[in-house]
mmCIF file of C-alpha atoms in Angstrom:
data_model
loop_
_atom_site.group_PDB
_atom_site.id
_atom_site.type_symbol
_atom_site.label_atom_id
_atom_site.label_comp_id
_atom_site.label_asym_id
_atom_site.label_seq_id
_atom_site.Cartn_x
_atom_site.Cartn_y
_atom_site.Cartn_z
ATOM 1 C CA UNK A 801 -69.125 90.619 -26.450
ATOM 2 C CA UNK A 802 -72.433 92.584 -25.806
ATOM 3 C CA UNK A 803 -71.581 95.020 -23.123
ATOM 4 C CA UNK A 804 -74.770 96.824 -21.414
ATOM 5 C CA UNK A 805 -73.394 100.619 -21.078
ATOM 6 C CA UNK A 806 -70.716 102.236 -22.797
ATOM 7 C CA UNK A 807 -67.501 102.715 -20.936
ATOM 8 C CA UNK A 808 -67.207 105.553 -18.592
ATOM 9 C CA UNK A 809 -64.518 107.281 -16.338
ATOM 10 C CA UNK A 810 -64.320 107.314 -12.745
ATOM 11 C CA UNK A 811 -61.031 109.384 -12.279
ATOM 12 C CA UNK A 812 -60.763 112.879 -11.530
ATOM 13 C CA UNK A 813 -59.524 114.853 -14.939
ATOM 14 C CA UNK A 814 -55.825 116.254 -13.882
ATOM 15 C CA UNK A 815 -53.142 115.148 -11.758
ATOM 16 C CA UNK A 816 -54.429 113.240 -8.490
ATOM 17 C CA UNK A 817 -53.667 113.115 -5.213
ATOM 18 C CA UNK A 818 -51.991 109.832 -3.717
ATOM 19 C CA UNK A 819 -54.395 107.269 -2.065
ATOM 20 C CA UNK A 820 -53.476 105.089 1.053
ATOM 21 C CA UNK A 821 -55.265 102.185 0.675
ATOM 22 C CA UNK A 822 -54.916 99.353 3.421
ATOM 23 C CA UNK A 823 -57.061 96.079 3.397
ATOM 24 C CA UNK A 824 -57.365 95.372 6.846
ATOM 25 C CA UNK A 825 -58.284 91.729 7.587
ATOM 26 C CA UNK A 826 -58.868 89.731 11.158
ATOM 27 C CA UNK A 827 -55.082 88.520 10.803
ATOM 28 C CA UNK A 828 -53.139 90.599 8.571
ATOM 29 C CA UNK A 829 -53.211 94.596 6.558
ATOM 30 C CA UNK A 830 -52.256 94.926 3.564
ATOM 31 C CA UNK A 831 -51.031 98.691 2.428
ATOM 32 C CA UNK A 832 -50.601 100.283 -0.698
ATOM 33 C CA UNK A 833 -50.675 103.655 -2.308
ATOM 34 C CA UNK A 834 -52.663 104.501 -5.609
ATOM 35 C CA UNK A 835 -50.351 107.545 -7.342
ATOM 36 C CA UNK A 836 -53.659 108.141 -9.700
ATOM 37 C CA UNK A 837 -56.892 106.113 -10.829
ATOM 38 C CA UNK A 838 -55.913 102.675 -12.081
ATOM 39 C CA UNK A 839 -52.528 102.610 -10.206
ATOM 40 C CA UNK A 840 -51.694 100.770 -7.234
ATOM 41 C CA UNK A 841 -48.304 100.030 -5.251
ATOM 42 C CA UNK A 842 -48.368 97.146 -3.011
ATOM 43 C CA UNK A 843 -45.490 98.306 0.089
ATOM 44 C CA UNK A 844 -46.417 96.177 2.935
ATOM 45 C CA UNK A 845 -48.050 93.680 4.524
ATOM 46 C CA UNK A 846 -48.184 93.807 8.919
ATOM 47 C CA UNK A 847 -50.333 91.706 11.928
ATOM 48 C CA UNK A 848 -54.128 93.505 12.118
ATOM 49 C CA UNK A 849 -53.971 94.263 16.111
ATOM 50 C CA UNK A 850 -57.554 92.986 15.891
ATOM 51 C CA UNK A 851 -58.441 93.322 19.555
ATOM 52 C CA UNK A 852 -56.725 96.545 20.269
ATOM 53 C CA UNK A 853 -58.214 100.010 18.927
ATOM 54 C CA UNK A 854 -55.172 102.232 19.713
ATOM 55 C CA UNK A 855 -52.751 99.839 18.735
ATOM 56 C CA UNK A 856 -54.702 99.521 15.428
ATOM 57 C CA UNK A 857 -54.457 103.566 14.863
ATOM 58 C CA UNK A 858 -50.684 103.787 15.992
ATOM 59 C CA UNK A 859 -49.603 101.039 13.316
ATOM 60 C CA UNK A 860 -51.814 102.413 10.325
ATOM 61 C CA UNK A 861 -49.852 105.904 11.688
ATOM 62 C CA UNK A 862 -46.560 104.265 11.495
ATOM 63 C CA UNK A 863 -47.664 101.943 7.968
ATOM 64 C CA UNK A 864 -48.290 106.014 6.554
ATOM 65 C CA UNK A 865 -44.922 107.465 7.855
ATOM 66 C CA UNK A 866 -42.407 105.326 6.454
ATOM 67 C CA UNK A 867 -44.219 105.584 3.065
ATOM 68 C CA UNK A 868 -45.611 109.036 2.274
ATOM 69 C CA UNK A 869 -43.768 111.182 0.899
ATOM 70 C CA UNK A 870 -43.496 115.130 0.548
ATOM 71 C CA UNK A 871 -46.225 117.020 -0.305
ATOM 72 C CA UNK A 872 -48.806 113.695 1.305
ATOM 73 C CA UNK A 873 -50.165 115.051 4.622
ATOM 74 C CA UNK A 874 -53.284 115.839 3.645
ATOM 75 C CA UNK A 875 -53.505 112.451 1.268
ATOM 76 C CA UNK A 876 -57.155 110.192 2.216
ATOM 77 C CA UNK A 877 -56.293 106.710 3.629
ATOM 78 C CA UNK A 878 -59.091 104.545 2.119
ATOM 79 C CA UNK A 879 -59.732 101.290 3.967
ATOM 80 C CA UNK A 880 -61.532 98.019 2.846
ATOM 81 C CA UNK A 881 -62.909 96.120 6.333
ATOM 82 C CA UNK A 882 -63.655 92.502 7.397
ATOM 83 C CA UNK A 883 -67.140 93.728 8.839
ATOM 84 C CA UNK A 884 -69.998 96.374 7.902
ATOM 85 C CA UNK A 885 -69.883 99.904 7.841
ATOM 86 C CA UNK A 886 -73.549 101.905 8.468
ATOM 87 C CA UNK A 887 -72.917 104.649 6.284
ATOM 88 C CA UNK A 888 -75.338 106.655 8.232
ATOM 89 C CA UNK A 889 -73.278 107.446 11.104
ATOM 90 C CA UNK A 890 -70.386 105.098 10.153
ATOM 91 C CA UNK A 891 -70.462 103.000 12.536
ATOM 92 C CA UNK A 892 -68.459 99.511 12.195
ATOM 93 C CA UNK A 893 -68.841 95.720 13.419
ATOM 94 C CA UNK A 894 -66.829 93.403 12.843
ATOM 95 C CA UNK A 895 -66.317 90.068 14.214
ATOM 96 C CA UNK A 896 -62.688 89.327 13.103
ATOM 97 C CA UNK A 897 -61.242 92.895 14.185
ATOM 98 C CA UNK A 898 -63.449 93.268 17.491
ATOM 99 C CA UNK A 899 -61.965 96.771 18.209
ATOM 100 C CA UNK A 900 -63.527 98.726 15.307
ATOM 101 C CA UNK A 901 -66.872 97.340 16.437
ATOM 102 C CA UNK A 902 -69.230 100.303 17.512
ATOM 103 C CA UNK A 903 -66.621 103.264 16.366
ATOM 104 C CA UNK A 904 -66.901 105.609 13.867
ATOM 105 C CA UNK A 905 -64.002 104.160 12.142
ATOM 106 C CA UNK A 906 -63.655 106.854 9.553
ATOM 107 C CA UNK A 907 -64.291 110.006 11.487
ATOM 108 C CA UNK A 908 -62.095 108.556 14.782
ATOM 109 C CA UNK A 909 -59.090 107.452 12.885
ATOM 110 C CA UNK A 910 -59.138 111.074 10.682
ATOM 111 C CA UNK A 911 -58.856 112.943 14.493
ATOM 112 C CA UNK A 912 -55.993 110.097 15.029
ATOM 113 C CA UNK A 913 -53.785 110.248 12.173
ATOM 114 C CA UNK A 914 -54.858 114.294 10.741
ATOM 115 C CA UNK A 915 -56.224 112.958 7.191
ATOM 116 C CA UNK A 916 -59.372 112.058 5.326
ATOM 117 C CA UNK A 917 -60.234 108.471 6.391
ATOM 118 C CA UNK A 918 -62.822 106.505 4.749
ATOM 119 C CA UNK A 919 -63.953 102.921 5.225
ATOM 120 C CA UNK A 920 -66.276 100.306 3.186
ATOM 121 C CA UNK A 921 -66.530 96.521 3.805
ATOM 122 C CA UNK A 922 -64.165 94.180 1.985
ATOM 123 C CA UNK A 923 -66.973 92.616 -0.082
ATOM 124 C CA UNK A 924 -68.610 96.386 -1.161
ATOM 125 C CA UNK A 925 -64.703 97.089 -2.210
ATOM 126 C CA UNK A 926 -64.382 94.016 -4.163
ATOM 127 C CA UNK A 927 -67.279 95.241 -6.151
ATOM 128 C CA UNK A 928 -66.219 98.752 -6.392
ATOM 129 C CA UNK A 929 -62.588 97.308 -8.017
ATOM 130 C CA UNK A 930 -64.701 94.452 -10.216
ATOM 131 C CA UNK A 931 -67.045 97.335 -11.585
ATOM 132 C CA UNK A 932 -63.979 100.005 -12.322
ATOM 133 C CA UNK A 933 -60.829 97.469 -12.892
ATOM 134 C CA UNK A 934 -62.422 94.061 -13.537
ATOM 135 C CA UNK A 935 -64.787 91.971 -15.133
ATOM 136 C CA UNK A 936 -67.481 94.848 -14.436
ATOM 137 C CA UNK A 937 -65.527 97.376 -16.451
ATOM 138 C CA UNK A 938 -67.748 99.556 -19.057
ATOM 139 C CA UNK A 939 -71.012 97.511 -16.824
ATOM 140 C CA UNK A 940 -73.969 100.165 -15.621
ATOM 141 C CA UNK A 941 -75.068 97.810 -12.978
ATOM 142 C CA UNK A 942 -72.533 95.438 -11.378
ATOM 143 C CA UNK A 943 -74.219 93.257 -8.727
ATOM 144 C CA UNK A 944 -71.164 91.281 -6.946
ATOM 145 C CA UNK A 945 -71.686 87.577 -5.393
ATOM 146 C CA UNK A 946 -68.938 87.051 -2.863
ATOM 147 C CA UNK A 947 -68.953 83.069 -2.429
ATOM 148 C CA UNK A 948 -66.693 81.801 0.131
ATOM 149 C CA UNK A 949 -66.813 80.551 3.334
ATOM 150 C CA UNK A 950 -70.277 81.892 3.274
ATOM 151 C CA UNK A 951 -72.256 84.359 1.009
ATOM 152 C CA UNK A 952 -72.284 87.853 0.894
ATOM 153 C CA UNK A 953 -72.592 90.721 -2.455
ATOM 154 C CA UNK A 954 -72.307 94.378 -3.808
ATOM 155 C CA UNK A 955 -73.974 96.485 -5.775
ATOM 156 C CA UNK A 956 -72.136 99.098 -8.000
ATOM 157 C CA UNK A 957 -73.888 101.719 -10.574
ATOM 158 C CA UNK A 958 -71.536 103.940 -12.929
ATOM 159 C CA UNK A 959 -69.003 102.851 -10.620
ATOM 160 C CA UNK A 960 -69.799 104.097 -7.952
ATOM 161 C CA UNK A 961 -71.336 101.848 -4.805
ATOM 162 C CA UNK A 962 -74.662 102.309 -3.667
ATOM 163 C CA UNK A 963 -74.719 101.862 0.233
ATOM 164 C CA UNK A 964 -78.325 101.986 1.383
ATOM 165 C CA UNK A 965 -79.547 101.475 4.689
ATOM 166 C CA UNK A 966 -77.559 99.984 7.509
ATOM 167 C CA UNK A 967 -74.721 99.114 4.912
ATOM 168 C CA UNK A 968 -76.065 95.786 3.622
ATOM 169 C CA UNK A 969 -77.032 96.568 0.670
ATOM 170 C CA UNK A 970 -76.307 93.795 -1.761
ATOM 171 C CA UNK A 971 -76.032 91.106 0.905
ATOM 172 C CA UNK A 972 -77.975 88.452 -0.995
ATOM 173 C CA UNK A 973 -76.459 86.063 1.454
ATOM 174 C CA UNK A 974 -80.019 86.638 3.863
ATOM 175 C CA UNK A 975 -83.349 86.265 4.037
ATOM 176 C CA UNK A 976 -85.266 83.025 4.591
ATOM 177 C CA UNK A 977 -85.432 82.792 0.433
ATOM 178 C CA UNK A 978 -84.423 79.382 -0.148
ATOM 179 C CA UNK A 979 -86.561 76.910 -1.752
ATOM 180 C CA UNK A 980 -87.882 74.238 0.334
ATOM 181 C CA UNK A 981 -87.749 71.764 -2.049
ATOM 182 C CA UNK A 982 -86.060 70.660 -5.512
ATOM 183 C CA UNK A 983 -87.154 68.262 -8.130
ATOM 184 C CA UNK A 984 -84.686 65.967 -9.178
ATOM 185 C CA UNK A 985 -84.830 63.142 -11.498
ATOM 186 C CA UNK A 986 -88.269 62.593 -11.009
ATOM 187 C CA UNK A 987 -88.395 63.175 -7.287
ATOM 188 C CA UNK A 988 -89.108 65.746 -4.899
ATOM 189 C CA UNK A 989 -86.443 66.213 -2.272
ATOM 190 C CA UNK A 990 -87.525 68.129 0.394
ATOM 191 C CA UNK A 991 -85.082 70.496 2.300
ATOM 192 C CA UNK A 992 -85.177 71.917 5.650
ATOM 193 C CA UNK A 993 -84.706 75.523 6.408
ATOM 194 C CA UNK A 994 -81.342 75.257 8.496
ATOM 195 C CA UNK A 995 -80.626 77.977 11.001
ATOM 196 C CA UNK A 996 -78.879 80.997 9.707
ATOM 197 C CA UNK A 997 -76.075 83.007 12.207
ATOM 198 C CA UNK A 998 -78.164 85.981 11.283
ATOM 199 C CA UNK A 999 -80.986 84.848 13.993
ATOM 200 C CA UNK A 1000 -82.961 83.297 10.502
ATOM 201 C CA UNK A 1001 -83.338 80.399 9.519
ATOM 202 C CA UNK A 1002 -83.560 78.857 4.970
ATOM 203 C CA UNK A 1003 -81.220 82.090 4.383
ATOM 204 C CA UNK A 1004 -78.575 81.502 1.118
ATOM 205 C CA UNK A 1005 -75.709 81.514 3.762
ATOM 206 C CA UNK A 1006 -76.518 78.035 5.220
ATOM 207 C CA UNK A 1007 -76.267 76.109 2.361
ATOM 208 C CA UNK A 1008 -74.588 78.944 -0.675
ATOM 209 C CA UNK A 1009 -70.834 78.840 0.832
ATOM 210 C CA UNK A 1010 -68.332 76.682 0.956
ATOM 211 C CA UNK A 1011 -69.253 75.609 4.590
ATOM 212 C CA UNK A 1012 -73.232 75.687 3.289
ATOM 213 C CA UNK A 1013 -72.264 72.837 0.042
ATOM 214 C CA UNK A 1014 -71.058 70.483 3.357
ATOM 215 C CA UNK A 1015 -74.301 71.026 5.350
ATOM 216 C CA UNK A 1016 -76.557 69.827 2.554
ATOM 217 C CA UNK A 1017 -73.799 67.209 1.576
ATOM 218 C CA UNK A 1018 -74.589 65.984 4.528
ATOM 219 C CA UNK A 1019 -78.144 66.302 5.189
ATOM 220 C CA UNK A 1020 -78.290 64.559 1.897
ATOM 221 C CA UNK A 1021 -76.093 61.672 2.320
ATOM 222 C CA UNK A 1022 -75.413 61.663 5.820
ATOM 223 C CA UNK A 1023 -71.817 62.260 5.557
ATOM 224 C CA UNK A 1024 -68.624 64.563 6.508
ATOM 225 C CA UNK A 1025 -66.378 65.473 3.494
ATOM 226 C CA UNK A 1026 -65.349 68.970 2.884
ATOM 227 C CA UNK A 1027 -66.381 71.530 0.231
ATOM 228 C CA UNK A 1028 -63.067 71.018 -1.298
ATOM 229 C CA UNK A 1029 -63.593 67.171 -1.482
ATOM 230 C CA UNK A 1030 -67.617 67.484 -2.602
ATOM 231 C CA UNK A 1031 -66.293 69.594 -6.265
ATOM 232 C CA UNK A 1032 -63.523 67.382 -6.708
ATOM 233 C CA UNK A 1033 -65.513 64.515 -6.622
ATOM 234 C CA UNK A 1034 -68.325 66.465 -8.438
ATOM 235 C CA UNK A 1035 -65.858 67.110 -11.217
ATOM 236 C CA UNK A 1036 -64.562 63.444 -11.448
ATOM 237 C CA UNK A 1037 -68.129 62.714 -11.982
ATOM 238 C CA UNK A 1038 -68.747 60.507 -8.496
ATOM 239 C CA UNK A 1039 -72.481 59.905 -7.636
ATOM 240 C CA UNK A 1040 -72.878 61.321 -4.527
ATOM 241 C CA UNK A 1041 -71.447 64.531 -5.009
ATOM 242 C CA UNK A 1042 -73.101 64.881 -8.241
ATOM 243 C CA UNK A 1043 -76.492 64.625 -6.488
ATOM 244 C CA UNK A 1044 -75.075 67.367 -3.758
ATOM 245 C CA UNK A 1045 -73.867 69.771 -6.533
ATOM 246 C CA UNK A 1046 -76.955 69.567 -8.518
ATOM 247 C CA UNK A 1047 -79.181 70.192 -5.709
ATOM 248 C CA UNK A 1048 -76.901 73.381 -4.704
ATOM 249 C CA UNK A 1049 -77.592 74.787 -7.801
ATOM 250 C CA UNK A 1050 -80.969 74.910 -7.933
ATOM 251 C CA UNK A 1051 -81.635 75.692 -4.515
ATOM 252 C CA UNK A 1052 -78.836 78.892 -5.454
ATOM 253 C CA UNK A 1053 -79.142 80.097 -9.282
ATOM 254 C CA UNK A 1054 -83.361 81.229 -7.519
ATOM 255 C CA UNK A 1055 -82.284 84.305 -5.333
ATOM 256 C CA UNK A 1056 -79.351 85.134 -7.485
ATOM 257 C CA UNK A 1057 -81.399 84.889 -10.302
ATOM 258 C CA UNK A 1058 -84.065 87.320 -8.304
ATOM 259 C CA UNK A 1059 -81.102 89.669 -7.155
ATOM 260 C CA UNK A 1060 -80.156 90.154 -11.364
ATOM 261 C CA UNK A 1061 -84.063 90.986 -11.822
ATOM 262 C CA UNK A 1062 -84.092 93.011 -9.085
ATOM 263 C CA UNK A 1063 -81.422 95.212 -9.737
ATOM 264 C CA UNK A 1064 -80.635 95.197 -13.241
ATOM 265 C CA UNK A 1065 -76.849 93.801 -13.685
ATOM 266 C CA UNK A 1066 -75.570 92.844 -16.748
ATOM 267 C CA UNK A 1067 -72.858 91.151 -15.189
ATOM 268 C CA UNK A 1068 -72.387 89.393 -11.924
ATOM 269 C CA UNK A 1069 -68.288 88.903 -10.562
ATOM 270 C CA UNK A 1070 -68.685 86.403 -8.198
ATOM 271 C CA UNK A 1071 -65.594 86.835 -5.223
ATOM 272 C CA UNK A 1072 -64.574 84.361 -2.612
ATOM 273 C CA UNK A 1073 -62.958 80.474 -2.825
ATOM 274 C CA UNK A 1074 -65.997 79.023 -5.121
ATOM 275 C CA UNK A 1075 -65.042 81.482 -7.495
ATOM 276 C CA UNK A 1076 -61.626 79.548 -8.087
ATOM 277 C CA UNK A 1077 -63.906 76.797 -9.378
ATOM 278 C CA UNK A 1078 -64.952 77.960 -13.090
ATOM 279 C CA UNK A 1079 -67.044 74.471 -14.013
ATOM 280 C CA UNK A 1080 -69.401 75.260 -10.460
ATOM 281 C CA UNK A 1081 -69.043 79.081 -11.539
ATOM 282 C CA UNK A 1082 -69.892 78.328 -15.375
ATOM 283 C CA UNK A 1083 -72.378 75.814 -14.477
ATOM 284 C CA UNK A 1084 -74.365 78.575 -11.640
ATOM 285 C CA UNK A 1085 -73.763 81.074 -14.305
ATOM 286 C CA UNK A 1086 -76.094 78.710 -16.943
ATOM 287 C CA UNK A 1087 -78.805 78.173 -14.219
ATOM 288 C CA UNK A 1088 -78.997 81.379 -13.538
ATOM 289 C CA UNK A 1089 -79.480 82.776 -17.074
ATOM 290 C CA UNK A 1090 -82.427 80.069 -17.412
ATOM 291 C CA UNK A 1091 -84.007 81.871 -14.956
ATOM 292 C CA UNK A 1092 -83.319 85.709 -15.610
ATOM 293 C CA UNK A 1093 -86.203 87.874 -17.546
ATOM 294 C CA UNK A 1094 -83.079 89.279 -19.762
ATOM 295 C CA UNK A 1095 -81.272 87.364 -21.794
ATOM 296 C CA UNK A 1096 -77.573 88.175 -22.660
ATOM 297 C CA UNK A 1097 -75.079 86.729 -25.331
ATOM 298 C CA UNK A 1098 -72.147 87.324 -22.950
ATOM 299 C CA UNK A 1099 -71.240 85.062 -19.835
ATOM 300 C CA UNK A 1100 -73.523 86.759 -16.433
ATOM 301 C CA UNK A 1101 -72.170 84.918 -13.356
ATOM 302 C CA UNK A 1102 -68.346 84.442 -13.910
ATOM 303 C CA UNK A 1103 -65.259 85.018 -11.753
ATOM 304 C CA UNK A 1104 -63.974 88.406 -10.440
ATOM 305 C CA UNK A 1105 -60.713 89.546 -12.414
ATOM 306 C CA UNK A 1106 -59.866 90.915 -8.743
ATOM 307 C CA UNK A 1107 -59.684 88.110 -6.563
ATOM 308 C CA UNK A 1108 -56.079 88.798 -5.130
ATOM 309 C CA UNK A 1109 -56.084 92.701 -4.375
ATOM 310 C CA UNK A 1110 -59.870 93.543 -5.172
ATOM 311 C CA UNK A 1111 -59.833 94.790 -1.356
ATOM 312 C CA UNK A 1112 -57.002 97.299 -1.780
ATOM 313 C CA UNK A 1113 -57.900 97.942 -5.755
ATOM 314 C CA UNK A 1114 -61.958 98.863 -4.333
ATOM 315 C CA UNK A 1115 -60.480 100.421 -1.165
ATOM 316 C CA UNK A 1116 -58.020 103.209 -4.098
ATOM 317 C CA UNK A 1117 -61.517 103.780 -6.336
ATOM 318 C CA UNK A 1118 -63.319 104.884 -3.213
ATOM 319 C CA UNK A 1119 -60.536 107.101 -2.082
ATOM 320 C CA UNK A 1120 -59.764 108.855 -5.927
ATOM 321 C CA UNK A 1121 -64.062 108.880 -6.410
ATOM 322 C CA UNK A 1122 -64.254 110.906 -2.927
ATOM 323 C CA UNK A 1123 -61.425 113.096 -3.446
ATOM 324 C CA UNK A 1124 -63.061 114.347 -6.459
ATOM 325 C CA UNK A 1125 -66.557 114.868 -4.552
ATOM 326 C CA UNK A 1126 -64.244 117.188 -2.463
ATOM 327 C CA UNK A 1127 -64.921 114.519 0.471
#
């Protein structure tokens, strides 16, 4: 396999200080504790007191006392968040844990529990693990396509994140950028620009994710059947879906196609539910090369290796890459 850079290390050189690392979703946290780069220890998984800010600090206080040990007071507890962090002030919103939204998550939990805290969203630490433990490994530029539910992305170089403005960087998922129309089998099909949560409208996120392959499903063919049923049927080669999954990926493999260009990946993990389907995944991965100004002799768009613990893997490489900034 061609590989674009040569491989590179991201750990500090000497022994390293323990990581807490706790992926904190709208239901459930997952802890850990990374000994040294490229080691994690699941310990526990508790309820995310979502709506509740101080109930949130005392049981990430309580997850760290039963399992540090001697010498970890002053170890960083790295978090990976349903939500964004601005990494100018680092300020958080979230709408599955409403109580981090508009706190300084990092800076008000360090006064809580007397450590380094830092924070990064769950799809930015999925790229940071894919681009230092996964399919992104010995990659300059990792550019990470989180497909589920809806669309969102990452963007890694040397392995380290790049988190420009307003912490969206990477978010691929908006931005009226959609096509309007797609020729198929002769015929132009013309598709409307469906409203976007973001306050846009034609954005990747209305038709890109798993609830986005329904909408145009249905637009298309006028009815219900869930993502889930749409690739099955795709797969078993049934008509209808067939027309749905075909239109998907042209209307798709165009902005991720633009986002390689744009920032120069040589390869692109793709996170999130859509990713457990390799034909869609191989098949947006060969639409999207046909469109690319590079060319590669290596697979582009193919699953993250991290799909199960890429939250709490990305959450221990940006606590072990801060601790040796001195951060």
């Amino acid at each position: 396999m061609s590989i674009a850079a040569t491989p590179r290390t991201t750990g500090p050189v000497g022994p390293a200080r323990p990581v807490f690392c706790v992926d904190i979703g709208g239901s459930f946290m997952k802890f850990a504790v990374s000994p040294a780069p490229g080691a994690l220890v699941p310990l526990e998984k508790v309820a995310t007191p979502a709506a509740d800010w101080h109930e949130l600090g005392a049981s990430l206080s309580a997850l760290i006392q039963r399992n540090a040990q001697s010498g970890d007071a002053a170890s960083p507890l790295a978090l990976s968040i349903a939500g964004l962090i601005d990494p100018r002030n680092g300020l958080a919103t979230s709408a599955n844990i409403p109580c981090i939204t508009g706190r300084r998550i990092g800076n008000e939990l360090s006064a809580i529990l007397g450590r380094p805290v830092l924070a990064a969203n769950d799809a930015d630490c999925l790229t940071l693990a894919e681009a230092n433990e996964g399919v992104g490994r010995g990659h300059s530029v990792v550019f990470c396509a989180i497909m589920g539910t809806g669309i969102g992305g990452g963007l890694a170089i040397d392995g380290r994140l790049v988190r420009g403005a307003g912490g969206v960087t990477g978010e691929w998922g908006h931005g009226p950028i959609l096509n309007t129309s797609v020729k198929l089998d002769g015929e132009t099909l013309h598709i409307p620009r469906f409203f976007c949560g973001c306050g846009q409208s034609g954005c990747v996120d209305t038709i890109g994710g798993a609830r986005g392959i329904e909408r145009l499903h249905h637009f298309l063919h006028g009815c219900e059947e869930t993502s889930y049923r749409i690739l099955e049927d795709w797969q078993a080669d049934e008509a209808r879906a067939a027309r749905t999954v075909a239109v998907y990926l042209e209307l798709i493999a165009d902005p991720l196609a633009l986002s390689v260009n744009v920032t120069g990946a040589s390869i692109v993990p793709v996170g999130g539910g859509l990713a457990s389907v390799t034909p869609l995944i191989d098949a947006l991965d060969r639409a999207v090369r046909k469109r690319i100004l590079n060319r590669f002799d290596h697979p582009l768009v193919t699953p993250a290796l991290r799909q199960e613990d890429g939250g709490l893997v990305g959450a221990a490489v940006l606590g072990h890459q801060s601790a040796v900034q001195g951060h």
